XYZ file of C-alpha atoms in Angstrom:
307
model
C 15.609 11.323 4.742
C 15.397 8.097 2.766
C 16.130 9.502 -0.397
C 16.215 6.594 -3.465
C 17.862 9.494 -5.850
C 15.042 8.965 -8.477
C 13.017 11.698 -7.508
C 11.639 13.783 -10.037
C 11.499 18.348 -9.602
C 7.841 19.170 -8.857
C 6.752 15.394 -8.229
C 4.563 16.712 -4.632
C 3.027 19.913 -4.241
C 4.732 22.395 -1.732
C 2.052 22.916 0.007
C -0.377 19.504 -0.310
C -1.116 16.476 1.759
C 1.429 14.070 0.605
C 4.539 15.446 3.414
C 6.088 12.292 4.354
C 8.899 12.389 6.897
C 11.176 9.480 6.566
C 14.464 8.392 7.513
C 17.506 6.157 6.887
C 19.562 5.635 3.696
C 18.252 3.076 1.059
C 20.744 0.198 0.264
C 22.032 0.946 -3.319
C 20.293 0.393 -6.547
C 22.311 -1.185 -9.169
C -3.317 -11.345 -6.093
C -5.965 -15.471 -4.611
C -8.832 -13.893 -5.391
C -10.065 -12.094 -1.718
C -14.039 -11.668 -0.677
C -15.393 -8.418 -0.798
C -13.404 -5.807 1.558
C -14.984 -3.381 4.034
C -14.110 0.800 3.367
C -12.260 2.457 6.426
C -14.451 3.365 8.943
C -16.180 6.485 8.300
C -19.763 8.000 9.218
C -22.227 10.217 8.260
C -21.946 12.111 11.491
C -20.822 15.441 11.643
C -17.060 16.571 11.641
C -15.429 15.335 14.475
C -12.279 17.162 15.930
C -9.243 16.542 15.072
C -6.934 14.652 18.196
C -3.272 13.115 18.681
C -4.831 10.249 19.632
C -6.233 10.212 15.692
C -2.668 8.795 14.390
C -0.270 6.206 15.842
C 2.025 7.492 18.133
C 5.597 8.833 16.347
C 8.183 6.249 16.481
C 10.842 5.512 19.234
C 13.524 6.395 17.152
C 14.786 7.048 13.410
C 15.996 3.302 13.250
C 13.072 2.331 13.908
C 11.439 0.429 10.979
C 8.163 1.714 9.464
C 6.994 -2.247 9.554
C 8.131 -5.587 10.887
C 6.167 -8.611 10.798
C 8.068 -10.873 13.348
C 7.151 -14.757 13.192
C 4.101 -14.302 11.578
C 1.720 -16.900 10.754
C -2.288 -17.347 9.834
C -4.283 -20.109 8.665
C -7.806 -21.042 7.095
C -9.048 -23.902 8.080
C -6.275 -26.646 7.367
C -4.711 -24.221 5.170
C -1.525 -22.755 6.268
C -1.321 -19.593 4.357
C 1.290 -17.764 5.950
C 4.358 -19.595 7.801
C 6.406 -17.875 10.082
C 7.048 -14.385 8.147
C 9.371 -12.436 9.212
C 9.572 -8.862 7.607
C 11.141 -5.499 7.769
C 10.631 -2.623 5.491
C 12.430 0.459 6.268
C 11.296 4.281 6.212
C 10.960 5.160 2.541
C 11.605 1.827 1.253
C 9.848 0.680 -1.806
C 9.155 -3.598 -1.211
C 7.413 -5.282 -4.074
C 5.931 -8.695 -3.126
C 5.542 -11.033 -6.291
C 5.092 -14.740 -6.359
C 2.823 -17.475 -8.099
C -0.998 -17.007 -7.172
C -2.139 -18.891 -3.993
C 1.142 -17.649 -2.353
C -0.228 -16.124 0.773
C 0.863 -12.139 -1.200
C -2.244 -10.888 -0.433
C -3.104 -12.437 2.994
C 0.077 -10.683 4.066
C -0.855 -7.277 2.712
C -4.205 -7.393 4.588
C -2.868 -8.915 7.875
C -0.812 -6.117 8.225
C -3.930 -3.628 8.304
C -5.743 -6.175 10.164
C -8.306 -7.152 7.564
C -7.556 -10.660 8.182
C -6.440 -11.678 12.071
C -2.877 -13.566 12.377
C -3.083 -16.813 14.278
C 0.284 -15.692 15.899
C 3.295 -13.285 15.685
C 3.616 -9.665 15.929
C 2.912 -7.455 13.533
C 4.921 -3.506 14.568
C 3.930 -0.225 12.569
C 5.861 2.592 13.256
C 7.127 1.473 16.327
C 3.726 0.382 17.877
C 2.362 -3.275 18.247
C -0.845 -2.964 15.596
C -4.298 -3.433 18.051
C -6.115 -6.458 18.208
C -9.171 -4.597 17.845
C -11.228 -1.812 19.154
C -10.788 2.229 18.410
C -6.952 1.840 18.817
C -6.909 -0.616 15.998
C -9.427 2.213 13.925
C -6.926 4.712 15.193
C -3.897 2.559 13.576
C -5.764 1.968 10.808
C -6.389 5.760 10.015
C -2.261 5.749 9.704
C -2.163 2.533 7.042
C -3.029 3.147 3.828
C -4.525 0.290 1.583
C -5.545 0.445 -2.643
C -6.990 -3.215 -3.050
C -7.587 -5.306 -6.086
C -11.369 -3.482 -6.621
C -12.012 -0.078 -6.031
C -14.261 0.295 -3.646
C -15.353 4.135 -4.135
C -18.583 4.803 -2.803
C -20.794 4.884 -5.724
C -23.454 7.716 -4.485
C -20.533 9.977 -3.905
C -18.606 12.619 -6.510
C -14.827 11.733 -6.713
C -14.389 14.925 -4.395
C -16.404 13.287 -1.825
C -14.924 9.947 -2.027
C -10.850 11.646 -1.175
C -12.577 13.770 1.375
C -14.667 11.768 3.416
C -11.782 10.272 5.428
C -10.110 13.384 6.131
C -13.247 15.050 7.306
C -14.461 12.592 9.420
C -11.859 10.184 10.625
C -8.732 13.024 11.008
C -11.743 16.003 11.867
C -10.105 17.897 8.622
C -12.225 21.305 7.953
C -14.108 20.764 4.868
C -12.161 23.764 2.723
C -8.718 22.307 3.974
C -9.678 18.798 2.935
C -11.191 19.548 -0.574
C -8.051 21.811 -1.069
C -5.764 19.011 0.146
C -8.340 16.772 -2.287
C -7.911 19.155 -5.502
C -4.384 18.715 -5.278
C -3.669 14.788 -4.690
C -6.570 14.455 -8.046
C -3.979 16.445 -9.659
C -0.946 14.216 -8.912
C -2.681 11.212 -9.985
C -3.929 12.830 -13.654
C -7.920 13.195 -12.933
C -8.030 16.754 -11.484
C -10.942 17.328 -13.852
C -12.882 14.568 -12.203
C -14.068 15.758 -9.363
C -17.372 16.243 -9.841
C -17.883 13.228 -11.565
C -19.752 10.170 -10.331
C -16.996 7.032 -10.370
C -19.395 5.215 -12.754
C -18.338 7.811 -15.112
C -14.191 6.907 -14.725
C -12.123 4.314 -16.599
C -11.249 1.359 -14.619
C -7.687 3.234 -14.702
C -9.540 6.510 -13.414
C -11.041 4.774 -10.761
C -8.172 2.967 -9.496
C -6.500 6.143 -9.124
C -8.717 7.982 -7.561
C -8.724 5.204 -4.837
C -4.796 5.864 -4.630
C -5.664 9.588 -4.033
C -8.530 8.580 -1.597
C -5.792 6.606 0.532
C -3.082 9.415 0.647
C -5.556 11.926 1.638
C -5.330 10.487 5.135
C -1.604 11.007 5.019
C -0.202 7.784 5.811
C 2.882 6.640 7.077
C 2.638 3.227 5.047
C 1.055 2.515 1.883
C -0.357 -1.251 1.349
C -1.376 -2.284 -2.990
C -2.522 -5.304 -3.207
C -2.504 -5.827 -6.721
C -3.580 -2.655 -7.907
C -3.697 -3.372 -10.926
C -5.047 -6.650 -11.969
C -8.794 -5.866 -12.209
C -7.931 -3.211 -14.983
C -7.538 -3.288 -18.842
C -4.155 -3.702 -20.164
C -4.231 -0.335 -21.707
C -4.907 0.889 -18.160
C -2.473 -0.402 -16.705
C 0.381 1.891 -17.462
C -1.154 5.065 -16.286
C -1.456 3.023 -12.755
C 2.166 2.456 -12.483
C 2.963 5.557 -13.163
C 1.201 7.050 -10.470
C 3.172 4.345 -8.518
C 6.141 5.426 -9.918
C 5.754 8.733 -9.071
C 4.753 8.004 -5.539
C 7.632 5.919 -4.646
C 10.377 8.248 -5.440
C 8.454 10.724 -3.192
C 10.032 8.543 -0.388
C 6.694 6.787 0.504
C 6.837 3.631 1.981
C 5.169 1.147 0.014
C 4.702 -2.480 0.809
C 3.330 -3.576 -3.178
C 1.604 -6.468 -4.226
C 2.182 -7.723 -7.678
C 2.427 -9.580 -10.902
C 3.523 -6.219 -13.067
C 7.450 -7.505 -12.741
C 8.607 -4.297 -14.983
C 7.231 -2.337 -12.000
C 9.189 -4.647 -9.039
C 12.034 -4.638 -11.278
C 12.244 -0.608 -12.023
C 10.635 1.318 -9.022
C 11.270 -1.556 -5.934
C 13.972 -1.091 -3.631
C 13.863 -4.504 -2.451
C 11.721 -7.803 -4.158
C 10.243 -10.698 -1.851
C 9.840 -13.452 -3.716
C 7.074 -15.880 -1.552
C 5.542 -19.487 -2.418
C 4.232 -21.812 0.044
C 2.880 -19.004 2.760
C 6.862 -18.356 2.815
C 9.600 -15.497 1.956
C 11.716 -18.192 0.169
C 14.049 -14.800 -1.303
C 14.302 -11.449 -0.554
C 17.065 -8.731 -2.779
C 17.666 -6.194 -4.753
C 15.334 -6.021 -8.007
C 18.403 -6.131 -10.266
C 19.819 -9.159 -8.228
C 17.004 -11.183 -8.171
C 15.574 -10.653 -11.599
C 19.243 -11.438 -12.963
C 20.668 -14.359 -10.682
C 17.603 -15.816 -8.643
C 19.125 -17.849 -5.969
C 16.387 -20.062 -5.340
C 15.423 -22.984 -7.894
C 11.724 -21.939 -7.036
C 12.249 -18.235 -8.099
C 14.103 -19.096 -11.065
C 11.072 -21.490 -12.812
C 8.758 -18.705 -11.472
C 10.879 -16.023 -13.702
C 11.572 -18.156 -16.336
C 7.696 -18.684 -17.006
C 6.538 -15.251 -16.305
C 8.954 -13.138 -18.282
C 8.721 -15.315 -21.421
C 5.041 -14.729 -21.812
């Protein structure tokens, strides 16, 4: 088990949906704005059953990263956004992505479920090359989940229905065993007495976690945030981080984009530091925050944490 010692008594129900298997030992600890972005595929239709061939297949091994992005790169236009990236997060490993805005944070966070195409590299989850396209890439994607920048809840729908949807009929979840799966990640995040509310009723902060909730109801093996947080209120923005908080030292693994540098700096196993489409530094959040290598990172720091 990757087990970052922070873990709090009681943090995951014994018996709800958020049993994450994860391996390895963590090293020690000492958003451009995007267009609209399509929900996970889901239908009307009635249940469908539940298969193996709903999830990625398990991993080759418990070395075996959760993610590597392996000469990565992806353009618009004449615009190189991403240059050559080359990535590994580990099982249970907590990897907050910061840098100045236009730095290609957020096209990385999306290539790696696919919601932008790479121009070249490989991009590995769990093992497994992620599909090009098709129902294997829908089947991958079922295993990846994603909290973006807006909420995206579907408005017509009762929080309830929102975290159950997916389940139901993506995985082929029975409807009890999903709303009791439901009832329990709404209480994790704080809004178990939401269910039955419409999301136009929630805070921006209520919202944003029932999204969180909506994306761990599928169980995933990797979580994706890009910038969860920046659409919200300031006085919001705590009760979003905690949840955060609270999900990384349940040994998720969490690829996190961010400007919230209290958050990289206290619940990260690892920062990235990118400008340029580029990983110019990668390190431990109290190395980097304390003795940036790069000149780049330093200005960065030195304008951010003054303000």
């Amino acid at each position: 088990m990757f087990s970052r010692g922070r873990a709090t008594a009681g943090s995951i129900p014994a018996d709800g949906p958020a049993r994450i298997e994860v391996a390895g030992d963590p090293p020690a600890r000492h958003p451009p704005a995007e267009h609209a972005v399509p929900v996970p595929e889901v239908s009307e239709a009635p249940d469908a059953t539940a298969t193996e061939a709903g999830r990625i297949p398990a991993a080759r091994g418990a070395d075996e990263p959760m993610l590597r992005l392996e000469k990565v790169s992806k353009s618009f236009g004449s615009l190189r956004v991403l240059r050559e990236i080359d990535l590994t997060v580990a099982r249970g490993e907590v990897v907050a992505v910061i840098g100045p805005s236009g730095s290609g944070k957020s096209t990385l966070c999306r290539c790696v479920n696919r919601l932008e195409t790479v121009d070249s590299g490989r991009i590995v989850i769990d093992g497994q090359p992620l599909p090009a396209e098709g129902r294997a890439l829908a089947r991958a994607r079922a295993d990846i989940g994603m909290v973006f920048q807006a909420f995206n809840l579907f408005g017509h729908r009762t929080v309830l229905d929102n975290v159950t949807l997916g389940p139901r009929k993506v995985r082929g979840t029975p409807k009890a065993e999903a709303e009791r799966r439901a009832r329990a990640l709404l209480e994790r995040v704080g809004i178990a007495d939401k269910v039955d509310q419409l999301p136009a009723a929630l805070s921006g902060g209520q919202q944003q976690r029932a999204a969180i909730a909506r994306a761990l109801a599928m169980e995933p093996k990797i979580m994706l945030f890009d910038e969860p947080t920046s659409a919200l209120d300031p006085e919001m923005v705590g009760e979003v981080l905690d949840v955060l908080r609270e999900l990384a030292s349940s040994g998720m693994t969490m690829l996190v984009v961010t400007h919230e540098m209290g958050f990289a700096r206290s619940a990260a196993d690892r920062v990235i530091f990118m400008d340029g489409g580029q990983i110019l530094e990668t390190g431990a959040p109290d190395e980097f925050f304390a003795n940036p290598r790069q000149e780049r990172a330093r200005d960065f720091l030195a304008k951010v944490l003054t303000h």
